[in-house]
JSON list of C-alpha atoms in Angstrom, two decimals:
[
{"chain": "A", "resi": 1, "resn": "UNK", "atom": "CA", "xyz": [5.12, 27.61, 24.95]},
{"chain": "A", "resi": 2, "resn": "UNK", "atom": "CA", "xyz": [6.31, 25.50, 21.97]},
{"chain": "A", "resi": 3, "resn": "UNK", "atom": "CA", "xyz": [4.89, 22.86, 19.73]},
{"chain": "A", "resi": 4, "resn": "UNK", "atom": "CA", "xyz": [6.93, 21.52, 16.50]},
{"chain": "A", "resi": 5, "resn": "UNK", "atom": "CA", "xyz": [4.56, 20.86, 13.61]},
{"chain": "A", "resi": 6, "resn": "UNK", "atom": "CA", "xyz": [5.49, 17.82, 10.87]},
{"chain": "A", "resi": 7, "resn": "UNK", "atom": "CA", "xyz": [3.53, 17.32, 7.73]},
{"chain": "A", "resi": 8, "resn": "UNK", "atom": "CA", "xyz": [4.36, 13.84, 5.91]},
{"chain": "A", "resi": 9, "resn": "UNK", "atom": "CA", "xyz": [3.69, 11.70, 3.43]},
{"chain": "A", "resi": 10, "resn": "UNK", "atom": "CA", "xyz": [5.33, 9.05, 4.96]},
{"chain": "A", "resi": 11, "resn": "UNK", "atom": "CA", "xyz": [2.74, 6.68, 6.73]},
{"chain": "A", "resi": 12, "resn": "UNK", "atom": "CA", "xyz": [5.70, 5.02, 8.18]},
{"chain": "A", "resi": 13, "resn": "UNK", "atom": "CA", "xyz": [7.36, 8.19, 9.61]},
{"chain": "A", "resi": 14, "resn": "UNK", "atom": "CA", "xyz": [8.54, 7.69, 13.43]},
{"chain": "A", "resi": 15, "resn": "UNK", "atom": "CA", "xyz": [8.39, 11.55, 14.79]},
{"chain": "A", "resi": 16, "resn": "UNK", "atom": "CA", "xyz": [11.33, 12.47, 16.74]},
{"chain": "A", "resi": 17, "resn": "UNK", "atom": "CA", "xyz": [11.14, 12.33, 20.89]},
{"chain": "A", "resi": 18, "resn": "UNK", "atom": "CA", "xyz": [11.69, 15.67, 22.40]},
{"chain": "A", "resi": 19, "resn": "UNK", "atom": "CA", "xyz": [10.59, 15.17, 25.39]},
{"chain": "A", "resi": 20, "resn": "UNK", "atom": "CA", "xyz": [8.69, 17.90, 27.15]},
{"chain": "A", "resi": 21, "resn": "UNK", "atom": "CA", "xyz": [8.22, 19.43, 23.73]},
{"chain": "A", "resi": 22, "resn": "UNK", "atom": "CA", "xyz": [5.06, 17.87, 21.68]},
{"chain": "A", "resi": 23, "resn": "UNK", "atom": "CA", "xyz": [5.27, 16.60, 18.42]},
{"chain": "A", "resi": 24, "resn": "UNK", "atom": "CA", "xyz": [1.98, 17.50, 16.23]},
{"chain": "A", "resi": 25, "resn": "UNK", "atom": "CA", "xyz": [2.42, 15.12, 13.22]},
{"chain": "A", "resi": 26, "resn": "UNK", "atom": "CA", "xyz": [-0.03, 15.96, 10.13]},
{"chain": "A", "resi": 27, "resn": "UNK", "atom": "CA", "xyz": [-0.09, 12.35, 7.95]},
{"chain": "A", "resi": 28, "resn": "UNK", "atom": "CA", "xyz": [-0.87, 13.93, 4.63]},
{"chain": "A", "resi": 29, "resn": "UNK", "atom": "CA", "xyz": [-3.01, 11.24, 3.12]},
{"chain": "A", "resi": 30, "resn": "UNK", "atom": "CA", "xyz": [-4.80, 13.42, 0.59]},
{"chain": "A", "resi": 31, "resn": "UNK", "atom": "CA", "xyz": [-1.85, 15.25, -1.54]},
{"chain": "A", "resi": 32, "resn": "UNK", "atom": "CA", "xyz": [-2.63, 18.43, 0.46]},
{"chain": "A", "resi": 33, "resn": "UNK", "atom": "CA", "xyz": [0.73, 19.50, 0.51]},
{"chain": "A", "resi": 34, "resn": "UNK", "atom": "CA", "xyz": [2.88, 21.14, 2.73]},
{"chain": "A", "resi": 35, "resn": "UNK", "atom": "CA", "xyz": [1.76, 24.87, 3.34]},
{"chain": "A", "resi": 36, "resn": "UNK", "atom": "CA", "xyz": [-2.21, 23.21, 3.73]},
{"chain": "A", "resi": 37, "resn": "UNK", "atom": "CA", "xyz": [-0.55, 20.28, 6.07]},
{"chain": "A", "resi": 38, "resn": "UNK", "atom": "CA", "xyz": [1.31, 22.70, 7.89]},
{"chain": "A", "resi": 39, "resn": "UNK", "atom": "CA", "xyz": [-1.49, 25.21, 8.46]},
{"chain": "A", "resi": 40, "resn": "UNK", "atom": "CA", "xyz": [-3.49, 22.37, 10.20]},
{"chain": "A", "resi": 41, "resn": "UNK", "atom": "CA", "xyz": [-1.03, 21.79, 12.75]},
{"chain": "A", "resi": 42, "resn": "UNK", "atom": "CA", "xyz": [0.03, 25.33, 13.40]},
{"chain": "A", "resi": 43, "resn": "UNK", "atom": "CA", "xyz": [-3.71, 25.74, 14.09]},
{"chain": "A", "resi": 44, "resn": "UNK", "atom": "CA", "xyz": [-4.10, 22.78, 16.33]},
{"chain": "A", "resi": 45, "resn": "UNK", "atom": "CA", "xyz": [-1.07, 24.46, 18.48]},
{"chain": "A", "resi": 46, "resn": "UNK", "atom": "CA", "xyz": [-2.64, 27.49, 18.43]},
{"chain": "A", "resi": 47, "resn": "UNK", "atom": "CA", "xyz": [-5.94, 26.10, 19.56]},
{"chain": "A", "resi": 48, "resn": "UNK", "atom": "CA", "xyz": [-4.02, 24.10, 22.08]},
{"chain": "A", "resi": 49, "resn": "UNK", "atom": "CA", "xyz": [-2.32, 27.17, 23.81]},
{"chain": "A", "resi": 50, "resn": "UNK", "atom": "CA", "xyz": [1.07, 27.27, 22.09]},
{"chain": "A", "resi": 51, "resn": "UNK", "atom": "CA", "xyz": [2.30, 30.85, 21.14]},
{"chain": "A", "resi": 52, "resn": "UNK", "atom": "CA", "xyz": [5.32, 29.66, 18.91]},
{"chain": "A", "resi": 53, "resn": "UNK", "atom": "CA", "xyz": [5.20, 26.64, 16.38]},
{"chain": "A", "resi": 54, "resn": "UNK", "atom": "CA", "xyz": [8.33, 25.14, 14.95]},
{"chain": "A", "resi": 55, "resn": "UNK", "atom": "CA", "xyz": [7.39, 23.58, 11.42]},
{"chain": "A", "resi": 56, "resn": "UNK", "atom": "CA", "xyz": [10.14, 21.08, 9.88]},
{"chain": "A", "resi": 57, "resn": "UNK", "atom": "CA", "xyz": [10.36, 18.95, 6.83]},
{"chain": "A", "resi": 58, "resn": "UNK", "atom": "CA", "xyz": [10.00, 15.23, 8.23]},
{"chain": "A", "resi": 59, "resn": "UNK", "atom": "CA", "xyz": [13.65, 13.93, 6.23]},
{"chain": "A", "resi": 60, "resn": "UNK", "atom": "CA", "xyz": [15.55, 16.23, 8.29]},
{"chain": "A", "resi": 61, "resn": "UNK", "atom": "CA", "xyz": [17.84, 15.46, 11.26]},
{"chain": "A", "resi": 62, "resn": "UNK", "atom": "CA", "xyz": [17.50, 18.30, 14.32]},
{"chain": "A", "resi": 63, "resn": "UNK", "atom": "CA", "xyz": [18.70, 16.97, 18.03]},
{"chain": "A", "resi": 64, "resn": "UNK", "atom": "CA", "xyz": [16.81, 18.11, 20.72]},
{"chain": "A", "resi": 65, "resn": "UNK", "atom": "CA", "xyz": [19.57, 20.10, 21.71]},
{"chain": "A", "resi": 66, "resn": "UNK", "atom": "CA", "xyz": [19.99, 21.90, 18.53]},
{"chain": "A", "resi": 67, "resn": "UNK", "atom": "CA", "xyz": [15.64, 22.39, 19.38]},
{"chain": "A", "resi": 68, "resn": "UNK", "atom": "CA", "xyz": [16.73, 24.29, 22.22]},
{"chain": "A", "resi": 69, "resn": "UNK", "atom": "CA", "xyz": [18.90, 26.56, 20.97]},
{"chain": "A", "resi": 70, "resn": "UNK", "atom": "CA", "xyz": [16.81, 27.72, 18.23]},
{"chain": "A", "resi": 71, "resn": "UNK", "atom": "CA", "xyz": [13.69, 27.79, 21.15]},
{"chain": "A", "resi": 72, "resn": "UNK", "atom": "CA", "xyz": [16.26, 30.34, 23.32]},
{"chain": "A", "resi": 73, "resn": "UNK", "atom": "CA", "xyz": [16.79, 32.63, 20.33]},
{"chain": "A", "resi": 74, "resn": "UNK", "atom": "CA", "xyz": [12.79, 33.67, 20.58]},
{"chain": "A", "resi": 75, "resn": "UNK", "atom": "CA", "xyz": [12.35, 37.16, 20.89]},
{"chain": "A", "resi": 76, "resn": "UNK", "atom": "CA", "xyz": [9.27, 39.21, 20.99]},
{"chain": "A", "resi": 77, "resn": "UNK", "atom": "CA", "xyz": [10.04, 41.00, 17.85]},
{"chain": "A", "resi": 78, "resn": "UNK", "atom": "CA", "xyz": [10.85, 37.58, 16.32]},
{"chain": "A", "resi": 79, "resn": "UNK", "atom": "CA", "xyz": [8.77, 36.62, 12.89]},
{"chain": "A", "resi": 80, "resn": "UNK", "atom": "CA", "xyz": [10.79, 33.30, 11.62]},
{"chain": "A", "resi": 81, "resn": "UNK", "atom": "CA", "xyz": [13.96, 31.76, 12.49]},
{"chain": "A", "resi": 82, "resn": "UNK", "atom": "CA", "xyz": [15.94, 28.74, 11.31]},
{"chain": "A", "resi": 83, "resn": "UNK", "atom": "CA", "xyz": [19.08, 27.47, 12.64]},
{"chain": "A", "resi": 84, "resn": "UNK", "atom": "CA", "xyz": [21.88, 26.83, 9.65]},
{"chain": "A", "resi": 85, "resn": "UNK", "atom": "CA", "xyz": [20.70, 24.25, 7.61]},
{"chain": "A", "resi": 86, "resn": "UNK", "atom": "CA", "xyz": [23.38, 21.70, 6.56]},
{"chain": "A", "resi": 87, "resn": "UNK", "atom": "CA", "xyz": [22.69, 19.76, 3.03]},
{"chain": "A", "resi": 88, "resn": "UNK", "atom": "CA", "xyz": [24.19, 16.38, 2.14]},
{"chain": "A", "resi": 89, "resn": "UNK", "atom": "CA", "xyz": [27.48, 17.74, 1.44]},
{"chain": "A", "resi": 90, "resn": "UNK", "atom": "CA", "xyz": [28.49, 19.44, 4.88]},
{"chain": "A", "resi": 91, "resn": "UNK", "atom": "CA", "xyz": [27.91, 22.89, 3.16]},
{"chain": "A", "resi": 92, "resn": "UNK", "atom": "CA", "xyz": [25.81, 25.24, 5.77]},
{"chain": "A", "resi": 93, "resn": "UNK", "atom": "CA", "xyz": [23.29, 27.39, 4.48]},
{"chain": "A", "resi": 94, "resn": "UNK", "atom": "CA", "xyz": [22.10, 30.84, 6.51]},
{"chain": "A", "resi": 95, "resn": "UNK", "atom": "CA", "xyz": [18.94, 31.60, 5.06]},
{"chain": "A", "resi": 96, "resn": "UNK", "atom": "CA", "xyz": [17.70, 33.49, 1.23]},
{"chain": "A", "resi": 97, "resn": "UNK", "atom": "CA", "xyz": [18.47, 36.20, -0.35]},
{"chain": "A", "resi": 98, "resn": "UNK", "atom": "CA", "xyz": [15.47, 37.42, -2.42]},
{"chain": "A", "resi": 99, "resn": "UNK", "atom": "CA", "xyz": [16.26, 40.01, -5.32]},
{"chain": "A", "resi": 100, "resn": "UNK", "atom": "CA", "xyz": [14.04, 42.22, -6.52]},
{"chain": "A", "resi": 101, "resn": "UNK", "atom": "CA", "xyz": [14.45, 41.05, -10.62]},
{"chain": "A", "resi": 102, "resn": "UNK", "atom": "CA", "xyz": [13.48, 37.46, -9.81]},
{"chain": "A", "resi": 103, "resn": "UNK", "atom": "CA", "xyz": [16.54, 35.78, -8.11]},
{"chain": "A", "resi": 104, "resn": "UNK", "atom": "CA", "xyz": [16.64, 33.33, -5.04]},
{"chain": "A", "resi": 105, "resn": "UNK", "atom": "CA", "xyz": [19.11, 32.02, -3.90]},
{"chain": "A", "resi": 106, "resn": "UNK", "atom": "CA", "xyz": [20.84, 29.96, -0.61]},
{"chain": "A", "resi": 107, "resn": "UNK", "atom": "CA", "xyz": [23.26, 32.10, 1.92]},
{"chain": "A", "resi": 108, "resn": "UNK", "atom": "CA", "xyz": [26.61, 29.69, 2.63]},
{"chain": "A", "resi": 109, "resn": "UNK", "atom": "CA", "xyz": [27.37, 30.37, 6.90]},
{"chain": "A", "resi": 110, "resn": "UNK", "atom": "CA", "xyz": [30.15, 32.57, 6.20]},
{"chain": "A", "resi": 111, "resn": "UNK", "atom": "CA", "xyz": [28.56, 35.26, 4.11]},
{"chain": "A", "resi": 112, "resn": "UNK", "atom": "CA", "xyz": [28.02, 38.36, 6.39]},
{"chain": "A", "resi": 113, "resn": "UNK", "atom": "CA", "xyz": [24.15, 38.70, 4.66]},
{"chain": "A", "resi": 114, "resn": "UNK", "atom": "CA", "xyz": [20.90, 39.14, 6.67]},
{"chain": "A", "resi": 115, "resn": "UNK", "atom": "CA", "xyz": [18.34, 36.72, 5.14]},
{"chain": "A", "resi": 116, "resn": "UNK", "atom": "CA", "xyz": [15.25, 37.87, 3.68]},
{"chain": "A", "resi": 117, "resn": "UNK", "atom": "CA", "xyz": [13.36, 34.75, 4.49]},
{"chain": "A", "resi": 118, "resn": "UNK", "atom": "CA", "xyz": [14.04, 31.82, 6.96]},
{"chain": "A", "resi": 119, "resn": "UNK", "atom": "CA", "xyz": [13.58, 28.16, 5.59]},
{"chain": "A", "resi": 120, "resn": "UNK", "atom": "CA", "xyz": [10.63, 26.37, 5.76]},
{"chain": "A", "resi": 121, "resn": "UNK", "atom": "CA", "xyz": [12.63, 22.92, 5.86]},
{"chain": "A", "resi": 122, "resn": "UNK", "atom": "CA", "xyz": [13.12, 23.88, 9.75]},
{"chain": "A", "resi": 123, "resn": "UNK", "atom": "CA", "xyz": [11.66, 27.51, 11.08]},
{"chain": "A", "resi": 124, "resn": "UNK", "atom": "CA", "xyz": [10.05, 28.71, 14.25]},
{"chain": "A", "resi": 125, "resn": "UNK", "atom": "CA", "xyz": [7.26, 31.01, 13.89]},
{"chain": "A", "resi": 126, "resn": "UNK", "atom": "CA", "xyz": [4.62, 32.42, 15.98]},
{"chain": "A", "resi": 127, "resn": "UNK", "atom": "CA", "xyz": [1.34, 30.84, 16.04]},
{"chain": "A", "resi": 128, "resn": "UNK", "atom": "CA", "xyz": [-0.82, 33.22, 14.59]},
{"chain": "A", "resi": 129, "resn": "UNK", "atom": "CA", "xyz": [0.79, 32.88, 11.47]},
{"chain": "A", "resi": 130, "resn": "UNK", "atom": "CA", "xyz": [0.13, 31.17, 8.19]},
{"chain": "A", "resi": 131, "resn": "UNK", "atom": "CA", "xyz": [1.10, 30.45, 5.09]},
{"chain": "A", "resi": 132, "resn": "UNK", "atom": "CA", "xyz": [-0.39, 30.94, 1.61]},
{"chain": "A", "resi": 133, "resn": "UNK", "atom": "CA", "xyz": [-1.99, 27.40, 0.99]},
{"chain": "A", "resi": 134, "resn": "UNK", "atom": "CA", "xyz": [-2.26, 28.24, -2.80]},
{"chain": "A", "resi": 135, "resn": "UNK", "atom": "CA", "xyz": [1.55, 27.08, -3.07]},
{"chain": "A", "resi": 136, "resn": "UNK", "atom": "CA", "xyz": [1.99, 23.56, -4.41]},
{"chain": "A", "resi": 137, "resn": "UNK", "atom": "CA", "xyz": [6.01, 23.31, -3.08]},
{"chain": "A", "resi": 138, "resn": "UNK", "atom": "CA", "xyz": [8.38, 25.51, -2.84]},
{"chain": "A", "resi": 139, "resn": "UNK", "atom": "CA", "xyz": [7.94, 29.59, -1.91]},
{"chain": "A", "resi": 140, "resn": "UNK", "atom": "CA", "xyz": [5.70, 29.08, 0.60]},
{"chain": "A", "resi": 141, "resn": "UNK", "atom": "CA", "xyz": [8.46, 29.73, 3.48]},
{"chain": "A", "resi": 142, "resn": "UNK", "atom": "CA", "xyz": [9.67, 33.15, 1.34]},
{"chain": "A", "resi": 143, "resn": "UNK", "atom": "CA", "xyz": [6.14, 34.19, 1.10]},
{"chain": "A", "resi": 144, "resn": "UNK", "atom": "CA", "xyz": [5.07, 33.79, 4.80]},
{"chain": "A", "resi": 145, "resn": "UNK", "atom": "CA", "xyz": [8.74, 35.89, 5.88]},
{"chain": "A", "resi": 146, "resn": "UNK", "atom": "CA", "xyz": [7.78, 38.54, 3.53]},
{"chain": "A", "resi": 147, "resn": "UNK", "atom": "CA", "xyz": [4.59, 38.85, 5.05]},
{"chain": "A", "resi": 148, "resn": "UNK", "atom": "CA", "xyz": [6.13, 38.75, 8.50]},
{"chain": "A", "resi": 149, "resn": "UNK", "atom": "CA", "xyz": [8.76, 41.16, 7.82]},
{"chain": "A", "resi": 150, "resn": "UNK", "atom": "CA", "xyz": [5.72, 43.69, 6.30]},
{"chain": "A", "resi": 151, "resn": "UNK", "atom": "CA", "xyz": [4.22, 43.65, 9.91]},
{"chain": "A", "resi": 152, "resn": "UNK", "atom": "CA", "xyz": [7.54, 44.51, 11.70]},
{"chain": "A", "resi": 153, "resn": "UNK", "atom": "CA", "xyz": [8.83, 41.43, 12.68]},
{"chain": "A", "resi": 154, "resn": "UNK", "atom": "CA", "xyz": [12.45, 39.93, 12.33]},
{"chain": "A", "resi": 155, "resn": "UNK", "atom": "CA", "xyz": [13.69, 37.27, 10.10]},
{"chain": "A", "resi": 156, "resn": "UNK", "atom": "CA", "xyz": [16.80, 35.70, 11.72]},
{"chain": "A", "resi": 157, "resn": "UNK", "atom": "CA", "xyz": [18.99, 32.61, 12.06]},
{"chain": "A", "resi": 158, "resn": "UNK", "atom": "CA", "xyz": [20.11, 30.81, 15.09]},
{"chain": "A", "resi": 159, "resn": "UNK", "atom": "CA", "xyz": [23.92, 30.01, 14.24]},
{"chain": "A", "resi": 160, "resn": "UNK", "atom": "CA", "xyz": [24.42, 27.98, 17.38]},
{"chain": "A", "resi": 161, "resn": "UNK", "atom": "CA", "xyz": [22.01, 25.36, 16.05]},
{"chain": "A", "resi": 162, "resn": "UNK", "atom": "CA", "xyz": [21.88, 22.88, 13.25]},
{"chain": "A", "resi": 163, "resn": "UNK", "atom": "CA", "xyz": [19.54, 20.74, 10.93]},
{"chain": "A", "resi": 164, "resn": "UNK", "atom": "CA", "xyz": [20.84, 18.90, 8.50]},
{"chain": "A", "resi": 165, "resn": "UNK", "atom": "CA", "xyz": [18.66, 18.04, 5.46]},
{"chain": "A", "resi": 166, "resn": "UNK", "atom": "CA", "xyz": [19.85, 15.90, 2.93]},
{"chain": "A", "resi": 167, "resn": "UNK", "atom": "CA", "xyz": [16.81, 17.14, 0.48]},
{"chain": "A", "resi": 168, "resn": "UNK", "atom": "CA", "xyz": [14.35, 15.20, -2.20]},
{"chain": "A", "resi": 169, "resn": "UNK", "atom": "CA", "xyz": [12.49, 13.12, 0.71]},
{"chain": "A", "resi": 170, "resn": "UNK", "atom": "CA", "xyz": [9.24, 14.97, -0.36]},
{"chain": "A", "resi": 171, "resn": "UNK", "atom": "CA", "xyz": [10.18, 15.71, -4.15]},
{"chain": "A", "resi": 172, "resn": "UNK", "atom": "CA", "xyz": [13.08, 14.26, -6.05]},
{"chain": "A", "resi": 173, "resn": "UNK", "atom": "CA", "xyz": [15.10, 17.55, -6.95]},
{"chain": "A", "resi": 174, "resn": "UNK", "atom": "CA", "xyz": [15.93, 18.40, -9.95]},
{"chain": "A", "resi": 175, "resn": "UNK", "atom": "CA", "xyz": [12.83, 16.37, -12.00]},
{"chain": "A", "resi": 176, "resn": "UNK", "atom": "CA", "xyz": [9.98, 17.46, -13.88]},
{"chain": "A", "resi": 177, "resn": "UNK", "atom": "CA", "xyz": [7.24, 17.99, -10.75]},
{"chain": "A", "resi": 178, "resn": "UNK", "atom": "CA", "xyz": [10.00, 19.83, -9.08]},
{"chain": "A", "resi": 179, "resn": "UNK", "atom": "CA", "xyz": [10.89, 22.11, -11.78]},
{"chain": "A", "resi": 180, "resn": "UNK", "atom": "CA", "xyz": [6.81, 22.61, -12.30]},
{"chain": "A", "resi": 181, "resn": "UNK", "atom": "CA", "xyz": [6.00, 23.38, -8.89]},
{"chain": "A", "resi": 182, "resn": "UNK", "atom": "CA", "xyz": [9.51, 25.53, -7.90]},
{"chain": "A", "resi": 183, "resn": "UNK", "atom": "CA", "xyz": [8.89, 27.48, -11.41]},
{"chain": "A", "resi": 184, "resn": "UNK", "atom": "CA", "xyz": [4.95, 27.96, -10.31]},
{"chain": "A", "resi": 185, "resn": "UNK", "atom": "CA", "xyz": [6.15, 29.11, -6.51]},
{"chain": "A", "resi": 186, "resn": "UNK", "atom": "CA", "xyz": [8.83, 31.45, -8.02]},
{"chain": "A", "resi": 187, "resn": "UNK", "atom": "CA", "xyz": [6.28, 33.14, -10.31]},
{"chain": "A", "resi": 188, "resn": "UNK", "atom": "CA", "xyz": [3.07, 33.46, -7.91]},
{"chain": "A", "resi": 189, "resn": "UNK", "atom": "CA", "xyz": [5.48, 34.79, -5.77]},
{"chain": "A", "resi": 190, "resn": "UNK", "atom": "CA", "xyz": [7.01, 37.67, -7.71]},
{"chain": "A", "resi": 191, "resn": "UNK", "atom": "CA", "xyz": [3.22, 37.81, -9.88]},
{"chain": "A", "resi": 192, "resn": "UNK", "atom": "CA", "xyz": [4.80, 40.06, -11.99]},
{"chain": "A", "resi": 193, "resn": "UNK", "atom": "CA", "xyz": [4.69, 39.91, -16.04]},
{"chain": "A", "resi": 194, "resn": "UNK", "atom": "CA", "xyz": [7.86, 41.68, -16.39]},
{"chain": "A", "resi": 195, "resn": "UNK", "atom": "CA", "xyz": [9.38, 39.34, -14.17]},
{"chain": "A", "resi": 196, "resn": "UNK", "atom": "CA", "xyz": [8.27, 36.39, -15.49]},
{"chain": "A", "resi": 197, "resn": "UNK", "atom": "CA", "xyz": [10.28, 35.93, -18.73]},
{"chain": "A", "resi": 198, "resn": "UNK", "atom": "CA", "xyz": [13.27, 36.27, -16.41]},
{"chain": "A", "resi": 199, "resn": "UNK", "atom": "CA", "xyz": [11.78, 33.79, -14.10]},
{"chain": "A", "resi": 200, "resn": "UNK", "atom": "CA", "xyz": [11.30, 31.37, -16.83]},
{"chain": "A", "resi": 201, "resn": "UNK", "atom": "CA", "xyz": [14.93, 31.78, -18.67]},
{"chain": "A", "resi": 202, "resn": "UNK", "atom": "CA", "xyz": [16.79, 31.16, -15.47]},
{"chain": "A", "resi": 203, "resn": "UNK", "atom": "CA", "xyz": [14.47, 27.97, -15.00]},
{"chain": "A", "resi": 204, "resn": "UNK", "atom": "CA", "xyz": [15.44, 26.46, -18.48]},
{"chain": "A", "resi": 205, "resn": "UNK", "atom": "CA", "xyz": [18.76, 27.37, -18.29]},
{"chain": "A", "resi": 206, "resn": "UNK", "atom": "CA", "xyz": [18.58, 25.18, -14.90]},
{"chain": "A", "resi": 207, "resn": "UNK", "atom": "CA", "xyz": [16.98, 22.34, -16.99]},
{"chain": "A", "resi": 208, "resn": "UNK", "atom": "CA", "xyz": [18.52, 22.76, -20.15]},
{"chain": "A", "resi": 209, "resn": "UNK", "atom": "CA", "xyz": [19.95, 19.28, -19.74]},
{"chain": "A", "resi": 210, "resn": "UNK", "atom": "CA", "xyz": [16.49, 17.39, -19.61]},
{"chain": "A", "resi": 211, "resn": "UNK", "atom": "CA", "xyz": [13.51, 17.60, -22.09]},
{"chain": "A", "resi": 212, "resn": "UNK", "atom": "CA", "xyz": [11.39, 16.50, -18.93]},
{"chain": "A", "resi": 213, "resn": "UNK", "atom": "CA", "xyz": [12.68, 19.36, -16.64]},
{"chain": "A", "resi": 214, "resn": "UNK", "atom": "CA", "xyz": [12.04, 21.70, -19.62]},
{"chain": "A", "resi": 215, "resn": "UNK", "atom": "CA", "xyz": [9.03, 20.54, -19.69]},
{"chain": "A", "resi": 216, "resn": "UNK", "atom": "CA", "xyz": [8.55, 21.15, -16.10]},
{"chain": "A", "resi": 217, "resn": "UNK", "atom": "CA", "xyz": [9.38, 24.32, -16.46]},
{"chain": "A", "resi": 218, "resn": "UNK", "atom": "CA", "xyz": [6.73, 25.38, -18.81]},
{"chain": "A", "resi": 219, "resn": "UNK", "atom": "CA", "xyz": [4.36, 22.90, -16.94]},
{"chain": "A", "resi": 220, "resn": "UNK", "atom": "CA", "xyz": [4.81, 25.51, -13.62]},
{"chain": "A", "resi": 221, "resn": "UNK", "atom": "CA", "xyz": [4.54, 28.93, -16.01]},
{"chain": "A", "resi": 222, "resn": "UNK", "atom": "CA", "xyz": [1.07, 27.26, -17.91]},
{"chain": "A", "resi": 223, "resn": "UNK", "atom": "CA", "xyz": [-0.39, 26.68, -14.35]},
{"chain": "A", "resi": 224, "resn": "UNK", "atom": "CA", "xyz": [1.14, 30.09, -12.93]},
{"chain": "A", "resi": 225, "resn": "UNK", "atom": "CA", "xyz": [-0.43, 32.03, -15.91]},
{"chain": "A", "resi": 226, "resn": "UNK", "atom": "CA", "xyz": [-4.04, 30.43, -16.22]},
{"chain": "A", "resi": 227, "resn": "UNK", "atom": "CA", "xyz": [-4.56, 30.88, -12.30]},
{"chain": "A", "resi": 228, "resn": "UNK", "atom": "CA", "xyz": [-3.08, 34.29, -13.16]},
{"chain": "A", "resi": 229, "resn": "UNK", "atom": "CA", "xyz": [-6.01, 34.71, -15.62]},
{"chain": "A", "resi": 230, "resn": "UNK", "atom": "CA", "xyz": [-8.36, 33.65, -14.06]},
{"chain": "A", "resi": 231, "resn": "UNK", "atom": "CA", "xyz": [-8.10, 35.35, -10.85]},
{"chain": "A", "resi": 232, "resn": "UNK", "atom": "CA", "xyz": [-8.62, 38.70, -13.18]},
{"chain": "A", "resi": 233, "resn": "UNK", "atom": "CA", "xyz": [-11.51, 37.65, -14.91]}
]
């Protein structure tokens, strides 16, 4: 039994029909954010009897058909799984590759690599699961598949279906609260010192053509490293 799980922002948003297949729409009215939003719903399935959740982005376009190709692809050894996820461009993305020095990036369809983590714009996971609600935006998806994969399951994508997400209906990309909250996911994630100068450098080199994405940057490393201290004191 499946459920799809929406978190929004959007008091306006009109969830999609699929039928036999409920809808569980979190309206985010308190700047929760998405891993918190999305917890409540996967909860409510749970509580409600649904083994498998599917939790999606709510500016994303994914036919019911597309649905139930991504539903058939369950298996029991199955931890998260997206179908390709198509941006505003036609390009078709796989999944991410996580490296162990700090890199992430997005898989294009034809590379022959096995993700390390599904995305969380669109990915079916099993109930019982949760993600860290200490991420602002952004990480949250990697984090959850790395804990999945640490307790044996599989992290997969469903070729034969297809989202397409144009991106920047929750957070304008490439602006200063992105850059501070994709900088502050990045280095929670990693929580690693040695890493973080990396971590940092590739972020301004990303920004390096606006003083308000650099400061975005060090916005997301200030609130990564006084949590950081904190949680040791």
């Amino acid at each position: 039994m499946i459920a799809v799980v929406i978190p929004t922002c959007n008091h306006h948003y009109t969830p999609p029909d699929y039928g036999s297949i409920p809808v569980i729409v979190i309206r985010d009215d308190r700047g929760r954010g998405f891993a918190k939003s999305c917890n409540i719903g996967i909860a409510k399935a749970q509580e409600q009897g649904f083994s498998w959740v599917v939790v999606c982005n709510d500016d994303i376009e994914f036919p019911l058909s597309d649905l139930s190709e991504l539903i058939h692809q369950v298996r029991e050894e199955t931890g998260a799984i997206s179908p390709l996820i198509v941006d505003d461009q036609g390009v078709e993305y796989s999944g991410l590759a996580v490296s162990k020095w700090g890199r992430v990036r997005m898989i294009q369809s034809q590379e022959s690599i096995a993700p390390d983590s599904a995305f969380g714009t669109c990915m079916l996971i099993p109930s019982w699961a949760r993600f860290d609600d200490q991420y602002i935006h952004g990480f949250e998806d990697i984090a959850l598949c790395a804990l999945l994969r640490n307790r044996g399951r599989k992290i997969a994508v469903c070729r034969s279906a297809r989202c397409r997400h144009d991106g920047g209906g929750t957070i304008m990309h490439h602006t200063r609260t992105w850059f501070a909250r994709s900088i502050y996911g990045h280095l929670r994630y990693f929580s690693s010192p040695a890493l973080s100068g990396i971590i940092v450098g590739l972020g301004l080199l990303q920004a390096r053509d606006s003083i308000e994405n650099i400061k975005g940057v060090w916005e997301g490393y200030t609130l990564w490293k006084n949590q950081r201290s904190s949680s040791t004191t």
